[in-house]
């Protein structure tokens, strides 16, 4: 059989003559076998011949335009099978030459990117042709604002093979202020070496005769066939467009914010700060004047707790071992009761007064400290402050005359204070009593446990003349 040349996507034909050399009527079935069987046909595929007669069949080859049909020579065989004598089968052979074609598919991912100075893209390319090619990658841009670099710059691809090429786009310089700028560019993937040429018209003519038993087949001359030319855009793909959006380093909104902050700063130094300084200076002057006036008023008032002040009486301390108390058990309680604190004589002989009661006692013993209201006076108590500075354990009971005010566990506090809006009146010659039952002396700040309990009670209020 003659050699047939066909272009992918086109068709080519040749003929084959089948002759019956037997002495009976025979039916022959024709079938193309081999690698080209999938895209080859025989017409007609079955013939019936009388003895000594022949018939010509047509073989048509139509390979698809696909990378799966490789370029080059492909073996061709046609099996001629007699129905009455299958053992007399003959298989004439030949060759089909598939012409090469080139097709590249290129994609850019993503098509658009943004950045301050540069960005990275991916270029995907696939060899859709039926022959290996070396692909070179190039990029172009209308001006000189961009530099495009491919890694790698050239790649060899087998039929059907795909590859991904890294593309780095970099601007020539930064944009510091203003609006973003769009730089368009194009990416092209092309063959590194031009194709050898295009397909030409091919005419194949040959004759071959075969006789096997009672069957014979001959290949006649092929019909001139012009392969269908491939579109030119498949030989050199169109450039793939892309865009790089270059952003300014300092966006417009940031400039607006900086301008607003600068305006606020200038307003602060020009308007707000002087006003604040003036107000603060005025307030300080007024406070100094009020303090000076108060100091002068205090200098012109009698000092509570002085020789003529009833609030300056000395408190008396009593305890189980106080002198003149029979049956004492060794405890001691002191209450100096010295009146201290600012105050002045008001209408009707009223003045602020305070007294301190100091109580000391040993463990297991009750100590009592008192303050006695002077004759002719009434003490209106408004505040009590109790100090358990050693952290003693025990019980403290405070009474105003015959009235018990409170009982406190010493271990529950270090400093405790009480306040009354309405003063508690303690009449003349009555006592303010602080009774301490010491369970366990505490440890003061020195770190050494004390030998006894020690509490300090400060009582303050208004000392008034008794109405007669």
Short mmCIF file of C-alpha atoms in Angstrom, two decimals:
data_model
loop_
_atom_site.label_atom_id
_atom_site.label_comp_id
_atom_site.label_asym_id
_atom_site.label_seq_id
_atom_site.Cartn_x
_atom_site.Cartn_y
_atom_site.Cartn_z
CA UNK A 1 0.00 0.00 0.00
CA UNK A 2 1.24 3.51 -0.71
CA UNK A 3 2.23 5.99 2.00
CA UNK A 4 -0.51 8.49 2.75
CA UNK A 5 0.15 11.95 4.23
CA UNK A 6 -2.64 13.66 6.18
CA UNK A 7 -2.88 16.85 8.22
CA UNK A 8 -4.61 16.76 11.66
CA UNK A 9 -8.10 18.13 11.27
CA UNK A 10 -8.04 17.35 7.52
CA UNK A 11 -8.72 14.25 5.45
CA UNK A 12 -6.85 12.06 2.94
CA UNK A 13 -7.99 9.09 0.86
CA UNK A 14 -6.51 6.17 -1.00
CA UNK A 15 -7.96 3.15 -2.79
CA UNK A 16 -7.62 -0.58 -2.43
CA UNK A 17 -8.66 -3.14 -5.10
CA UNK A 18 -10.02 -6.50 -3.94
CA UNK A 19 -10.00 -9.36 -6.51
CA UNK A 20 -11.55 -12.85 -6.22
CA UNK A 21 -9.07 -15.36 -7.67
CA UNK A 22 -11.09 -18.33 -6.46
CA UNK A 23 -13.64 -20.48 -8.22
CA UNK A 24 -16.67 -19.68 -6.02
CA UNK A 25 -18.56 -16.56 -5.12
CA UNK A 26 -16.89 -14.96 -2.09
CA UNK A 27 -17.84 -12.15 0.30
CA UNK A 28 -14.99 -10.10 1.77
CA UNK A 29 -15.06 -7.98 4.98
CA UNK A 30 -12.53 -5.12 5.13
CA UNK A 31 -11.33 -3.55 8.40
CA UNK A 32 -8.53 -1.07 9.21
CA UNK A 33 -6.35 -2.28 12.09
CA UNK A 34 -3.49 -0.63 13.98
CA UNK A 35 -2.95 2.78 15.59
CA UNK A 36 -4.84 4.67 12.88
CA UNK A 37 -7.96 2.49 13.06
CA UNK A 38 -9.76 5.00 15.33
CA UNK A 39 -9.76 7.71 12.67
CA UNK A 40 -9.84 5.59 9.46
CA UNK A 41 -12.82 4.18 7.52
CA UNK A 42 -13.32 1.75 4.57
CA UNK A 43 -16.13 2.30 2.09
CA UNK A 44 -17.69 -0.13 1.40
CA UNK A 45 -16.70 -2.29 4.35
CA UNK A 46 -18.04 -5.53 2.71
CA UNK A 47 -17.98 -6.66 -0.95
CA UNK A 48 -19.21 -9.82 -2.74
CA UNK A 49 -17.30 -10.96 -5.85
CA UNK A 50 -17.82 -13.62 -8.50
CA UNK A 51 -14.79 -15.67 -9.44
CA UNK A 52 -12.31 -13.65 -11.48
CA UNK A 53 -13.92 -10.25 -10.68
CA UNK A 54 -12.63 -7.31 -8.57
CA UNK A 55 -13.90 -4.17 -6.81
CA UNK A 56 -12.17 -1.01 -5.57
CA UNK A 57 -12.81 0.32 -2.02
CA UNK A 58 -11.89 3.73 -0.63
CA UNK A 59 -9.86 4.26 2.56
CA UNK A 60 -10.44 7.63 4.26
CA UNK A 61 -8.11 9.01 6.97
CA UNK A 62 -9.35 11.88 9.20
CA UNK A 63 -7.09 12.29 12.28
CA UNK A 64 -8.47 14.83 14.84
CA UNK A 65 -6.61 18.03 15.56
CA UNK A 66 -5.46 16.86 18.98
CA UNK A 67 -2.23 16.39 20.86
CA UNK A 68 -3.18 12.73 21.30
CA UNK A 69 -2.38 12.05 17.60
CA UNK A 70 1.37 12.45 17.51
CA UNK A 71 3.08 13.73 14.39
CA UNK A 72 5.09 11.25 12.28
CA UNK A 73 4.59 7.91 10.59
CA UNK A 74 1.83 5.60 11.78
CA UNK A 75 1.61 1.95 10.58
CA UNK A 76 -1.47 1.13 8.46
CA UNK A 77 -2.97 -2.32 7.86
CA UNK A 78 -6.23 -3.44 6.27
CA UNK A 79 -7.53 -6.91 7.06
CA UNK A 80 -9.41 -8.58 4.15
CA UNK A 81 -11.38 -11.55 5.55
CA UNK A 82 -13.15 -13.99 3.14
CA UNK A 83 -16.42 -15.35 4.45
CA UNK A 84 -16.13 -18.87 2.88
CA UNK A 85 -12.42 -19.34 3.40
CA UNK A 86 -11.43 -17.33 6.53
CA UNK A 87 -8.09 -19.07 6.61
CA UNK A 88 -7.20 -17.18 3.42
CA UNK A 89 -7.26 -13.75 5.15
CA UNK A 90 -4.79 -11.17 3.80
CA UNK A 91 -3.52 -7.98 5.52
CA UNK A 92 -1.95 -5.46 3.13
CA UNK A 93 0.17 -2.91 5.02
CA UNK A 94 1.22 0.68 4.51
CA UNK A 95 2.10 3.89 6.32
CA UNK A 96 0.14 7.03 7.19
CA UNK A 97 2.25 10.14 7.83
CA UNK A 98 0.56 12.63 10.22
CA UNK A 99 1.80 16.15 9.68
CA UNK A 100 2.75 18.27 12.70
CA UNK A 101 0.68 21.21 13.88
CA UNK A 102 1.42 23.78 16.59
CA UNK A 103 -1.05 25.23 19.04
CA UNK A 104 -0.38 27.00 22.34
CA UNK A 105 -2.92 28.01 24.94
CA UNK A 106 -1.84 30.76 27.32
CA UNK A 107 -3.62 32.15 30.38
CA UNK A 108 -2.63 34.85 32.88
CA UNK A 109 -3.78 34.53 36.49
CA UNK A 110 -4.88 36.89 37.84
CA UNK A 111 -5.47 39.37 35.06
CA UNK A 112 -5.22 42.37 37.42
CA UNK A 113 -3.21 42.99 40.56
CA UNK A 114 -2.32 45.96 42.72
CA UNK A 115 0.70 47.01 44.70
CA UNK A 116 3.00 49.89 45.65
CA UNK A 117 5.96 48.90 43.48
CA UNK A 118 5.33 45.49 41.94
CA UNK A 119 3.18 42.35 41.82
CA UNK A 120 3.45 38.66 40.92
CA UNK A 121 1.39 36.82 38.30
CA UNK A 122 1.16 33.22 37.06
CA UNK A 123 1.35 32.40 33.33
CA UNK A 124 -0.13 29.00 32.48
CA UNK A 125 0.75 27.56 29.05
CA UNK A 126 -0.27 24.26 27.44
CA UNK A 127 1.04 22.62 24.27
CA UNK A 128 -2.12 21.66 22.38
CA UNK A 129 -0.09 20.61 19.32
CA UNK A 130 1.10 17.13 18.36
CA UNK A 131 4.83 17.74 18.41
CA UNK A 132 7.28 18.90 21.12
CA UNK A 133 8.13 22.61 21.05
CA UNK A 134 10.32 25.06 22.94
CA UNK A 135 8.19 27.92 24.24
CA UNK A 136 9.67 31.38 24.86
CA UNK A 137 7.85 33.95 27.00
CA UNK A 138 7.93 37.66 26.33
CA UNK A 139 6.15 40.65 27.79
CA UNK A 140 5.64 44.09 26.38
CA UNK A 141 4.26 47.41 27.55
CA UNK A 142 3.52 50.61 25.66
CA UNK A 143 6.02 52.72 27.64
CA UNK A 144 9.00 52.06 29.86
CA UNK A 145 7.22 52.26 33.19
CA UNK A 146 7.25 48.49 33.83
CA UNK A 147 9.83 45.73 33.85
CA UNK A 148 8.52 42.20 33.22
CA UNK A 149 10.52 39.12 34.16
CA UNK A 150 9.64 35.44 33.56
CA UNK A 151 11.00 32.50 35.54
CA UNK A 152 11.97 30.44 33.58
CA UNK A 153 12.13 32.41 30.37
CA UNK A 154 11.92 29.33 28.12
CA UNK A 155 10.30 25.91 28.55
CA UNK A 156 10.15 22.74 26.43
CA UNK A 157 6.70 21.14 26.33
CA UNK A 158 5.69 17.72 25.07
CA UNK A 159 2.32 17.34 23.29
CA UNK A 160 -0.46 17.93 25.82
CA UNK A 161 1.97 19.07 28.56
CA UNK A 162 1.20 22.14 30.69
CA UNK A 163 3.51 24.40 32.67
CA UNK A 164 3.18 27.38 34.99
CA UNK A 165 5.62 30.26 34.62
CA UNK A 166 6.10 32.93 37.27
CA UNK A 167 5.85 36.52 36.08
CA UNK A 168 7.13 39.43 38.17
CA UNK A 169 5.98 42.93 37.21
CA UNK A 170 7.85 45.88 38.74
CA UNK A 171 7.30 49.59 38.26
CA UNK A 172 10.19 51.92 37.53
CA UNK A 173 9.50 54.19 40.51
CA UNK A 174 7.20 54.69 43.47
CA UNK A 175 4.14 56.95 43.46
CA UNK A 176 4.18 58.88 46.73
CA UNK A 177 1.02 60.98 46.38
CA UNK A 178 -1.99 61.19 44.12
CA UNK A 179 -4.35 58.72 42.50
CA UNK A 180 -3.63 55.05 41.65
CA UNK A 181 -2.25 54.45 38.15
CA UNK A 182 -3.17 51.49 35.91
CA UNK A 183 -0.35 50.07 33.76
CA UNK A 184 -1.56 47.67 31.01
CA UNK A 185 0.82 45.08 29.56
CA UNK A 186 0.73 41.97 27.36
CA UNK A 187 2.18 38.48 27.77
CA UNK A 188 3.02 36.33 24.74
CA UNK A 189 4.08 32.69 24.56
CA UNK A 190 5.53 31.64 21.19
CA UNK A 191 7.75 28.96 19.74
CA UNK A 192 11.41 29.61 20.27
CA UNK A 193 12.14 28.35 16.72
CA UNK A 194 9.78 28.96 13.79
CA UNK A 195 7.94 26.00 12.33
CA UNK A 196 9.60 24.27 9.39
CA UNK A 197 6.79 25.07 6.98
CA UNK A 198 3.18 24.49 6.10
CA UNK A 199 1.59 21.37 4.63
CA UNK A 200 1.70 21.05 0.86
CA UNK A 201 -0.43 19.19 -1.64
CA UNK A 202 0.54 15.54 -1.71
CA UNK A 203 -0.20 12.98 -4.45
CA UNK A 204 0.54 9.36 -3.75
CA UNK A 205 0.30 6.72 -6.42
CA UNK A 206 1.27 3.08 -6.22
CA UNK A 207 0.02 -0.38 -7.02
CA UNK A 208 0.38 -3.61 -5.16
CA UNK A 209 -1.07 -7.02 -5.79
CA UNK A 210 -1.52 -9.87 -3.37
CA UNK A 211 -2.80 -13.35 -3.97
CA UNK A 212 -3.45 -15.75 -1.14
CA UNK A 213 -5.40 -18.85 -1.96
CA UNK A 214 -8.60 -17.66 -3.59
CA UNK A 215 -8.47 -13.98 -2.45
CA UNK A 216 -6.50 -11.05 -3.82
CA UNK A 217 -6.21 -7.30 -3.04
CA UNK A 218 -4.53 -4.45 -4.86
CA UNK A 219 -3.93 -0.85 -3.77
CA UNK A 220 -4.59 1.65 -6.48
CA UNK A 221 -3.25 5.18 -6.95
CA UNK A 222 -4.32 7.73 -4.35
CA UNK A 223 -6.42 10.69 -5.19
CA UNK A 224 -4.65 14.07 -4.90
CA UNK A 225 -5.76 15.64 -1.62
CA UNK A 226 -5.03 19.16 -0.30
CA UNK A 227 -5.03 19.08 3.54
CA UNK A 228 -7.16 21.71 5.21
CA UNK A 229 -4.85 24.52 6.41
CA UNK A 230 -4.85 25.29 10.10
CA UNK A 231 -5.95 28.77 11.20
CA UNK A 232 -2.98 31.12 11.54
CA UNK A 233 -3.98 32.30 14.99
CA UNK A 234 -3.34 28.83 16.35
CA UNK A 235 0.27 28.90 15.12
CA UNK A 236 1.03 32.10 17.01
CA UNK A 237 -1.40 32.79 19.87
CA UNK A 238 -2.72 36.22 20.57
CA UNK A 239 -1.00 38.13 23.42
CA UNK A 240 -2.77 37.86 26.77
CA UNK A 241 -3.54 41.26 28.32
CA UNK A 242 -2.90 42.08 31.98
CA UNK A 243 -2.95 45.10 34.28
CA UNK A 244 -0.91 46.31 37.22
CA UNK A 245 -2.61 48.88 39.43
CA UNK A 246 0.11 50.91 41.17
CA UNK A 247 -1.05 52.42 44.45
CA UNK A 248 0.40 55.60 45.98
CA UNK A 249 2.42 55.12 49.14
CA UNK A 250 0.46 57.86 50.91
CA UNK A 251 -3.21 57.63 49.91
CA UNK A 252 -5.40 60.66 49.57
CA UNK A 253 -7.44 60.00 52.70
CA UNK A 254 -4.24 59.86 54.81
CA UNK A 255 -3.27 63.35 53.62
CA UNK A 256 -6.70 64.61 54.64
CA UNK A 257 -6.33 63.05 58.11
CA UNK A 258 -2.84 64.53 58.57
CA UNK A 259 -4.12 67.96 57.54
CA UNK A 260 -6.99 67.71 60.03
CA UNK A 261 -4.62 66.66 62.83
CA UNK A 262 -2.29 69.56 62.02
CA UNK A 263 -5.21 71.98 62.13
CA UNK A 264 -6.31 70.62 65.52
CA UNK A 265 -2.75 70.94 66.85
CA UNK A 266 -2.50 74.54 65.71
CA UNK A 267 -5.91 75.30 67.25
CA UNK A 268 -4.75 73.79 70.55
CA UNK A 269 -1.63 75.90 70.79
CA UNK A 270 -3.32 79.05 69.49
CA UNK A 271 -6.68 78.94 71.30
CA UNK A 272 -7.29 76.13 73.76
CA UNK A 273 -3.98 76.02 75.62
CA UNK A 274 -3.91 79.74 76.51
CA UNK A 275 -7.50 79.54 77.72
CA UNK A 276 -6.71 76.49 79.90
CA UNK A 277 -3.64 78.17 81.38
CA UNK A 278 -5.64 81.32 82.15
CA UNK A 279 -8.42 79.36 83.84
CA UNK A 280 -5.96 77.31 85.89
CA UNK A 281 -4.10 80.43 86.99
CA UNK A 282 -7.32 82.13 88.04
CA UNK A 283 -8.44 79.05 90.01
CA UNK A 284 -5.07 78.87 91.79
CA UNK A 285 -5.28 82.56 92.72
CA UNK A 286 -8.79 82.15 94.13
CA UNK A 287 -7.73 79.08 96.12
CA UNK A 288 -4.75 80.95 97.58
CA UNK A 289 -7.01 83.86 98.58
CA UNK A 290 -9.50 81.54 100.27
CA UNK A 291 -6.69 79.78 102.15
CA UNK A 292 -5.26 83.09 103.33
CA UNK A 293 -8.72 84.23 104.54
CA UNK A 294 -9.27 80.98 106.41
CA UNK A 295 -5.85 81.22 108.08
CA UNK A 296 -6.59 84.72 109.30
CA UNK A 297 -9.94 83.63 110.69
CA UNK A 298 -8.32 80.77 112.60
CA UNK A 299 -5.73 83.08 114.14
CA UNK A 300 -8.52 85.27 115.55
CA UNK A 301 -10.39 82.29 117.17
CA UNK A 302 -9.69 80.61 120.58
CA UNK A 303 -7.84 77.32 120.30
CA UNK A 304 -9.84 74.32 121.49
CA UNK A 305 -8.15 72.37 124.16
CA UNK A 306 -6.45 75.46 125.71
CA UNK A 307 -6.43 76.38 129.33
CA UNK A 308 -9.85 78.01 129.13
CA UNK A 309 -11.38 75.41 126.78
CA UNK A 310 -13.74 72.94 128.36
CA UNK A 311 -12.85 70.46 125.61
CA UNK A 312 -9.29 70.30 126.92
CA UNK A 313 -10.08 68.30 130.02
CA UNK A 314 -7.93 65.34 130.66
CA UNK A 315 -9.60 61.94 130.24
CA UNK A 316 -9.40 59.45 133.04
CA UNK A 317 -8.37 55.88 132.57
CA UNK A 318 -9.72 53.16 134.80
CA UNK A 319 -8.96 49.53 134.84
CA UNK A 320 -9.12 46.55 137.05
CA UNK A 321 -5.89 47.65 138.79
CA UNK A 322 -6.65 51.38 138.87
CA UNK A 323 -5.74 53.06 142.19
CA UNK A 324 -8.55 53.00 144.71
CA UNK A 325 -10.25 50.05 143.06
CA UNK A 326 -10.15 47.01 145.31
CA UNK A 327 -9.77 43.55 143.94
CA UNK A 328 -7.90 44.56 140.77
CA UNK A 329 -6.35 41.82 138.66
CA UNK A 330 -3.42 43.66 137.17
CA UNK A 331 -5.00 45.28 134.03
CA UNK A 332 -4.45 48.93 133.21
CA UNK A 333 -6.35 51.47 131.12
CA UNK A 334 -5.45 55.04 130.33
CA UNK A 335 -7.43 57.75 128.58
CA UNK A 336 -5.68 61.11 128.27
CA UNK A 337 -8.75 62.60 126.58
CA UNK A 338 -6.98 65.73 125.48
CA UNK A 339 -9.25 67.79 123.19
CA UNK A 340 -7.62 68.71 119.90
CA UNK A 341 -8.68 69.96 116.49
CA UNK A 342 -9.71 73.22 114.84
CA UNK A 343 -12.80 74.98 116.00
CA UNK A 344 -14.19 78.24 117.18
CA UNK A 345 -16.69 79.54 119.64
CA UNK A 346 -20.13 79.79 118.07
CA UNK A 347 -23.40 81.22 119.28
CA UNK A 348 -24.25 80.15 122.81
CA UNK A 349 -20.69 78.94 123.67
CA UNK A 350 -20.59 76.14 121.07
CA UNK A 351 -17.23 74.86 119.86
CA UNK A 352 -15.65 71.89 118.08
CA UNK A 353 -13.86 69.50 120.43
CA UNK A 354 -12.16 66.11 120.38
CA UNK A 355 -10.75 63.71 122.95
CA UNK A 356 -8.39 60.74 122.71
CA UNK A 357 -8.78 57.64 124.89
CA UNK A 358 -5.69 55.41 125.09
CA UNK A 359 -6.32 51.92 126.52
CA UNK A 360 -3.57 49.41 127.32
CA UNK A 361 -4.16 46.02 128.96
CA UNK A 362 -2.59 42.60 129.22
CA UNK A 363 -3.82 39.32 127.77
CA UNK A 364 -6.90 37.94 129.52
CA UNK A 365 -7.56 41.23 131.33
CA UNK A 366 -10.11 43.98 130.62
CA UNK A 367 -8.82 47.52 130.44
CA UNK A 368 -11.05 50.62 130.53
CA UNK A 369 -10.36 54.12 129.30
CA UNK A 370 -12.74 57.09 129.85
CA UNK A 371 -13.29 60.69 128.96
CA UNK A 372 -15.49 62.77 131.28
CA UNK A 373 -17.62 65.61 129.95
CA UNK A 374 -16.84 68.84 131.90
CA UNK A 375 -19.42 70.31 134.27
CA UNK A 376 -21.76 72.77 132.63
CA UNK A 377 -21.18 71.28 129.19
CA UNK A 378 -22.95 68.92 126.80
CA UNK A 379 -20.84 66.91 124.34
CA UNK A 380 -22.57 66.22 121.00
CA UNK A 381 -20.50 63.38 119.51
CA UNK A 382 -20.47 63.09 115.70
CA UNK A 383 -17.34 60.99 114.97
CA UNK A 384 -15.37 58.10 116.49
CA UNK A 385 -12.09 56.71 115.07
CA UNK A 386 -10.68 53.46 116.55
CA UNK A 387 -7.08 52.36 115.87
CA UNK A 388 -5.99 48.73 116.44
CA UNK A 389 -2.49 49.34 115.12
CA UNK A 390 -0.96 46.17 116.63
CA UNK A 391 -3.60 43.82 115.19
CA UNK A 392 -4.66 42.65 118.66
CA UNK A 393 -7.40 40.08 119.21
CA UNK A 394 -10.20 40.62 121.67
CA UNK A 395 -13.35 42.74 122.15
CA UNK A 396 -13.82 46.52 122.29
CA UNK A 397 -16.99 48.04 123.78
CA UNK A 398 -17.74 51.78 123.46
CA UNK A 399 -20.35 53.46 125.66
CA UNK A 400 -21.63 57.02 126.00
CA UNK A 401 -22.72 57.37 129.62
CA UNK A 402 -25.09 54.50 130.32
CA UNK A 403 -25.69 53.92 126.61
CA UNK A 404 -23.70 51.20 124.88
CA UNK A 405 -22.84 52.34 121.36
CA UNK A 406 -21.02 49.33 119.83
CA UNK A 407 -19.06 46.15 120.53
CA UNK A 408 -16.33 45.21 118.03
CA UNK A 409 -14.04 42.21 117.62
CA UNK A 410 -10.51 43.60 117.44
CA UNK A 411 -9.28 41.01 114.94
CA UNK A 412 -11.78 42.29 112.33
CA UNK A 413 -10.10 45.66 111.79
CA UNK A 414 -7.00 47.81 112.06
CA UNK A 415 -8.72 51.18 111.71
CA UNK A 416 -12.45 51.72 112.11
CA UNK A 417 -14.48 54.95 112.09
CA UNK A 418 -18.12 55.89 112.85
CA UNK A 419 -20.00 59.02 111.89
CA UNK A 420 -23.40 60.45 112.85
CA UNK A 421 -25.28 63.20 111.08
CA UNK A 422 -27.29 63.87 114.23
CA UNK A 423 -24.87 64.22 117.20
CA UNK A 424 -25.25 61.84 120.16
CA UNK A 425 -25.60 64.04 123.25
CA UNK A 426 -23.53 63.12 126.33
CA UNK A 427 -24.51 65.23 129.39
CA UNK A 428 -22.18 66.91 131.90
CA UNK A 429 -20.08 64.72 134.15
CA UNK A 430 -20.98 61.64 132.05
CA UNK A 431 -18.19 59.55 130.61
CA UNK A 432 -17.28 58.20 127.21
CA UNK A 433 -15.98 54.69 128.00
CA UNK A 434 -13.80 52.35 125.92
CA UNK A 435 -13.53 48.86 127.49
CA UNK A 436 -11.00 46.44 125.95
CA UNK A 437 -10.89 42.72 126.73
CA UNK A 438 -7.54 41.48 125.45
CA UNK A 439 -7.54 37.91 124.11
CA UNK A 440 -4.18 37.95 122.32
CA UNK A 441 -1.73 40.81 121.74
CA UNK A 442 -0.85 41.42 118.13
CA UNK A 443 2.39 42.08 116.30
CA UNK A 444 3.11 45.72 115.42
CA UNK A 445 5.24 46.96 112.50
CA UNK A 446 8.46 46.24 114.44
CA UNK A 447 7.91 42.50 113.90
CA UNK A 448 8.03 41.62 117.62
CA UNK A 449 4.83 40.49 119.33
CA UNK A 450 3.57 43.03 121.85
CA UNK A 451 3.29 42.17 125.52
CA UNK A 452 -0.25 43.58 125.78
CA UNK A 453 -3.15 44.98 123.82
CA UNK A 454 -3.18 48.66 122.93
CA UNK A 455 -6.10 50.59 121.37
CA UNK A 456 -6.52 54.30 120.65
CA UNK A 457 -10.00 55.84 120.35
CA UNK A 458 -10.58 59.41 119.16
CA UNK A 459 -13.96 61.01 119.90
CA UNK A 460 -14.89 64.31 118.30
CA UNK A 461 -17.98 66.49 118.12
CA UNK A 462 -19.49 69.74 119.39
CA UNK A 463 -19.02 70.86 123.02
CA UNK A 464 -21.80 73.24 124.06
CA UNK A 465 -22.69 75.17 127.22
CA UNK A 466 -25.43 73.60 129.29
CA UNK A 467 -28.59 75.71 129.23
CA UNK A 468 -29.56 76.81 132.78
#
